[in-house]
PDB file of C-alpha atoms in Angstrom:
ATOM      1  CA  ASP A   1     -29.422 -14.812  15.711  1.00 68.00           C
ATOM      2  CA  THR A   2     -26.132 -16.748  15.496  1.00 75.00           C
ATOM      3  CA  PRO A   3     -27.612 -19.508  13.284  1.00 82.00           C
ATOM      4  CA  ASP A   4     -28.802 -16.815  10.854  1.00 90.00           C
ATOM      5  CA  VAL A   5     -25.289 -15.380  10.578  1.00 92.00           C
ATOM      6  CA  ALA A   6     -23.827 -18.851  10.055  1.00 91.00           C
ATOM      7  CA  ILE A   7     -26.376 -19.639   7.342  1.00 93.00           C
ATOM      8  CA  GLN A   8     -25.701 -16.323   5.614  1.00 93.00           C
ATOM      9  CA  LEU A   9     -21.958 -16.988   5.676  1.00 91.00           C
ATOM     10  CA  GLN A  10     -22.475 -20.517   4.384  1.00 93.00           C
ATOM     11  CA  ASN A  11     -24.664 -19.268   1.523  1.00 93.00           C
ATOM     12  CA  ARG A  12     -22.184 -16.555   0.652  1.00 94.00           C
ATOM     13  CA  LEU A  13     -19.289 -19.043   0.557  1.00 93.00           C
ATOM     14  CA  ARG A  14     -21.315 -21.425  -1.609  1.00 94.00           C
ATOM     15  CA  SER A  15     -21.956 -18.632  -4.096  1.00 95.00           C
ATOM     16  CA  LEU A  16     -18.206 -18.117  -4.651  1.00 94.00           C
ATOM     17  CA  PRO A  17     -16.392 -19.844  -7.517  1.00 93.00           C
ATOM     18  CA  THR A  18     -14.704 -23.127  -6.588  1.00 91.00           C
ATOM     19  CA  PHE A  19     -11.217 -21.657  -6.952  1.00 92.00           C
ATOM     20  CA  ALA A  20     -12.038 -18.810  -4.516  1.00 94.00           C
ATOM     21  CA  ARG A  21     -13.433 -21.278  -1.960  1.00 95.00           C
ATOM     22  CA  GLU A  22     -10.247 -23.334  -2.274  1.00 95.00           C
ATOM     23  CA  LEU A  23      -8.088 -20.250  -1.714  1.00 96.00           C
ATOM     24  CA  ILE A  24     -10.060 -19.461   1.443  1.00 96.00           C
ATOM     25  CA  ALA A  25      -9.826 -23.072   2.643  1.00 96.00           C
ATOM     26  CA  GLY A  26      -6.073 -23.153   2.070  1.00 97.00           C
ATOM     27  CA  GLY A  27      -5.541 -19.866   3.886  1.00 97.00           C
ATOM     28  CA  LEU A  28      -7.629 -20.943   6.869  1.00 97.00           C
ATOM     29  CA  ALA A  29      -5.885 -24.313   7.048  1.00 97.00           C
ATOM     30  CA  GLY A  30      -2.484 -22.605   7.013  1.00 97.00           C
ATOM     31  CA  ALA A  31      -3.500 -20.162   9.744  1.00 98.00           C
ATOM     32  CA  LEU A  32      -4.883 -22.937  11.929  1.00 98.00           C
ATOM     33  CA  ALA A  33      -1.816 -25.135  11.473  1.00 98.00           C
ATOM     34  CA  LYS A  34       0.584 -22.270  12.237  1.00 97.00           C
ATOM     35  CA  THR A  35      -1.390 -21.327  15.347  1.00 98.00           C
ATOM     36  CA  ALA A  36      -1.467 -24.943  16.544  1.00 97.00           C
ATOM     37  CA  VAL A  37       2.339 -25.186  16.507  1.00 96.00           C
ATOM     38  CA  ALA A  38       2.986 -21.622  17.760  1.00 96.00           C
ATOM     39  CA  PRO A  39       3.938 -22.690  21.325  1.00 94.00           C
ATOM     40  CA  LEU A  40       6.491 -25.149  19.945  1.00 92.00           C
ATOM     41  CA  GLU A  41       7.875 -22.503  17.575  1.00 93.00           C
ATOM     42  CA  ARG A  42       8.236 -20.043  20.460  1.00 93.00           C
ATOM     43  CA  THR A  43      10.005 -22.708  22.522  1.00 91.00           C
ATOM     44  CA  LYS A  44      12.366 -23.467  19.625  1.00 90.00           C
ATOM     45  CA  ILE A  45      13.251 -19.791  19.215  1.00 90.00           C
ATOM     46  CA  ILE A  46      14.076 -19.448  22.904  1.00 88.00           C
ATOM     47  CA  PHE A  47      16.291 -22.547  22.684  1.00 83.00           C
ATOM     48  CA  GLN A  48      18.102 -21.082  19.684  1.00 85.00           C
ATOM     49  CA  THR A  49      18.718 -17.723  21.323  1.00 88.00           C
ATOM     50  CA  ARG A  50      19.568 -18.838  24.871  1.00 82.00           C
ATOM     51  CA  GLY A  51      21.677 -21.871  24.139  1.00 70.00           C
ATOM     52  CA  GLY A  52      21.239 -25.385  25.462  1.00 69.00           C
ATOM     53  CA  GLN A  53      21.052 -24.621  29.186  1.00 77.00           C
ATOM     54  CA  LEU A  54      17.255 -24.993  29.319  1.00 82.00           C
ATOM     55  CA  THR A  55      14.890 -27.932  28.925  1.00 86.00           C
ATOM     56  CA  VAL A  56      11.616 -27.894  26.970  1.00 85.00           C
ATOM     57  CA  GLN A  57       9.687 -28.109  30.220  1.00 87.00           C
ATOM     58  CA  GLY A  58      11.796 -25.324  31.725  1.00 87.00           C
ATOM     59  CA  VAL A  59      11.208 -23.022  28.761  1.00 89.00           C
ATOM     60  CA  LEU A  60       7.449 -23.672  28.760  1.00 88.00           C
ATOM     61  CA  GLN A  61       7.252 -23.088  32.532  1.00 89.00           C
ATOM     62  CA  HIS A  62       9.221 -19.858  32.203  1.00 88.00           C
ATOM     63  CA  ILE A  63       6.953 -18.553  29.420  1.00 91.00           C
ATOM     64  CA  TRP A  64       3.824 -19.591  31.332  1.00 90.00           C
ATOM     65  CA  GLN A  65       4.961 -17.926  34.581  1.00 94.00           C
ATOM     66  CA  GLN A  66       6.315 -14.733  33.023  1.00 94.00           C
ATOM     67  CA  GLU A  67       3.837 -14.085  30.202  1.00 95.00           C
ATOM     68  CA  GLY A  68       0.895 -16.444  30.624  1.00 95.00           C
ATOM     69  CA  VAL A  69      -0.928 -18.129  27.753  1.00 93.00           C
ATOM     70  CA  ALA A  70      -0.393 -15.135  25.464  1.00 95.00           C
ATOM     71  CA  GLY A  71       3.363 -15.662  25.756  1.00 95.00           C
ATOM     72  CA  LEU A  72       3.048 -19.054  24.082  1.00 94.00           C
ATOM     73  CA  PHE A  73       1.639 -17.329  20.994  1.00 96.00           C
ATOM     74  CA  LYS A  74       3.977 -14.323  20.886  1.00 95.00           C
ATOM     75  CA  GLY A  75       4.941 -13.630  17.274  1.00 94.00           C
ATOM     76  CA  ASN A  76       2.150 -15.823  15.920  1.00 96.00           C
ATOM     77  CA  THR A  77       0.384 -12.960  14.144  1.00 96.00           C
ATOM     78  CA  ALA A  78       3.416 -12.285  11.952  1.00 96.00           C
ATOM     79  CA  SER A  79       3.762 -15.995  11.180  1.00 96.00           C
ATOM     80  CA  VAL A  80       0.080 -16.302  10.281  1.00 97.00           C
ATOM     81  CA  LEU A  81       0.199 -13.215   8.048  1.00 97.00           C
ATOM     82  CA  ARG A  82       3.134 -14.778   6.208  1.00 97.00           C
ATOM     83  CA  ILE A  83       1.666 -18.268   5.846  1.00 97.00           C
ATOM     84  CA  VAL A  84      -1.933 -17.434   4.821  1.00 97.00           C
ATOM     85  CA  PRO A  85      -1.171 -16.216   1.276  1.00 97.00           C
ATOM     86  CA  TYR A  86       1.336 -19.023   0.741  1.00 97.00           C
ATOM     87  CA  ALA A  87      -1.055 -21.751   1.956  1.00 97.00           C
ATOM     88  CA  ALA A  88      -3.980 -20.284   0.016  1.00 97.00           C
ATOM     89  CA  ILE A  89      -2.076 -20.189  -3.272  1.00 97.00           C
ATOM     90  CA  HIS A  90      -0.464 -23.573  -2.644  1.00 97.00           C
ATOM     91  CA  PHE A  91      -3.785 -25.334  -1.982  1.00 96.00           C
ATOM     92  CA  GLY A  92      -5.688 -23.438  -4.682  1.00 95.00           C
ATOM     93  CA  LEU A  93      -3.155 -24.273  -7.388  1.00 95.00           C
ATOM     94  CA  TYR A  94      -2.855 -27.860  -6.194  1.00 95.00           C
ATOM     95  CA  GLU A  95      -6.608 -28.357  -6.585  1.00 93.00           C
ATOM     96  CA  TYR A  96      -6.683 -26.539  -9.934  1.00 92.00           C
ATOM     97  CA  PHE A  97      -3.959 -28.711 -11.446  1.00 93.00           C
ATOM     98  CA  ARG A  98      -5.330 -31.855  -9.821  1.00 92.00           C
ATOM     99  CA  ARG A  99      -8.643 -31.250 -11.562  1.00 89.00           C
ATOM    100  CA  GLY A 100      -6.827 -30.644 -14.864  1.00 88.00           C
ATOM    101  CA  ILE A 101      -4.935 -33.918 -14.579  1.00 89.00           C
ATOM    102  CA  VAL A 102      -8.112 -35.796 -13.674  1.00 86.00           C
ATOM    103  CA  GLN A 103      -9.833 -34.211 -16.673  1.00 83.00           C
ATOM    104  CA  LEU A 104      -7.047 -35.462 -18.933  1.00 86.00           C
ATOM    105  CA  ALA A 105      -7.365 -38.953 -17.477  1.00 83.00           C
ATOM    106  CA  ILE A 106     -11.180 -38.980 -17.620  1.00 80.00           C
ATOM    107  CA  PRO A 107     -12.289 -37.054 -20.729  1.00 68.00           C
ATOM    108  CA  HIS A 108     -15.709 -35.455 -20.942  1.00 64.00           C
ATOM    109  CA  SER A 109     -18.491 -37.964 -21.119  1.00 50.00           C
ATOM    110  CA  ARG A 110     -19.587 -39.275 -24.498  1.00 50.00           C
ATOM    111  CA  PRO A 111     -23.214 -40.102 -25.244  1.00 50.00           C
ATOM    112  CA  GLY A 112     -24.073 -43.384 -23.556  1.00 49.00           C
ATOM    113  CA  SER A 113     -20.866 -43.322 -21.443  1.00 48.00           C
ATOM    114  CA  LYS A 114     -20.902 -43.567 -17.640  1.00 52.00           C
ATOM    115  CA  GLU A 115     -17.737 -41.440 -17.334  1.00 50.00           C
ATOM    116  CA  GLN A 116     -18.186 -37.808 -16.392  1.00 53.00           C
ATOM    117  CA  GLY A 117     -15.824 -34.944 -17.109  1.00 53.00           C
ATOM    118  CA  VAL A 118     -14.528 -32.826 -14.222  1.00 51.00           C
ATOM    119  CA  PRO A 119     -14.918 -29.042 -14.642  1.00 55.00           C
ATOM    120  CA  LEU A 120     -11.826 -26.963 -13.849  1.00 53.00           C
ATOM    121  CA  TRP A 121     -13.895 -24.223 -12.232  1.00 53.00           C
TER     122      TRP A 121
END
């Protein structure tokens, strides 16, 4: 049943306009990147609030012992909610303008030409 769900999702994503797919890709990339660095961000915040008396290893051990794995990701939800729209718009607009610049550099194909134009959408 899982492959059917994956295929349905894949088909649904393929049916979206290119710009929408790029927004989704940018948002997911931002969320993944923010989650990957969440333990380091949490460690940095503890350093900033408690002064320089702790080491990185000491902070990580303290979080692990007191709060477990979930403690390493405390506050990550708020960070992800902030970064997803930013990353989505950033990547979507980057790709949109990149295509526009490429289209200016490589105009639509002329009869008998090997060059191909690049659609913006």
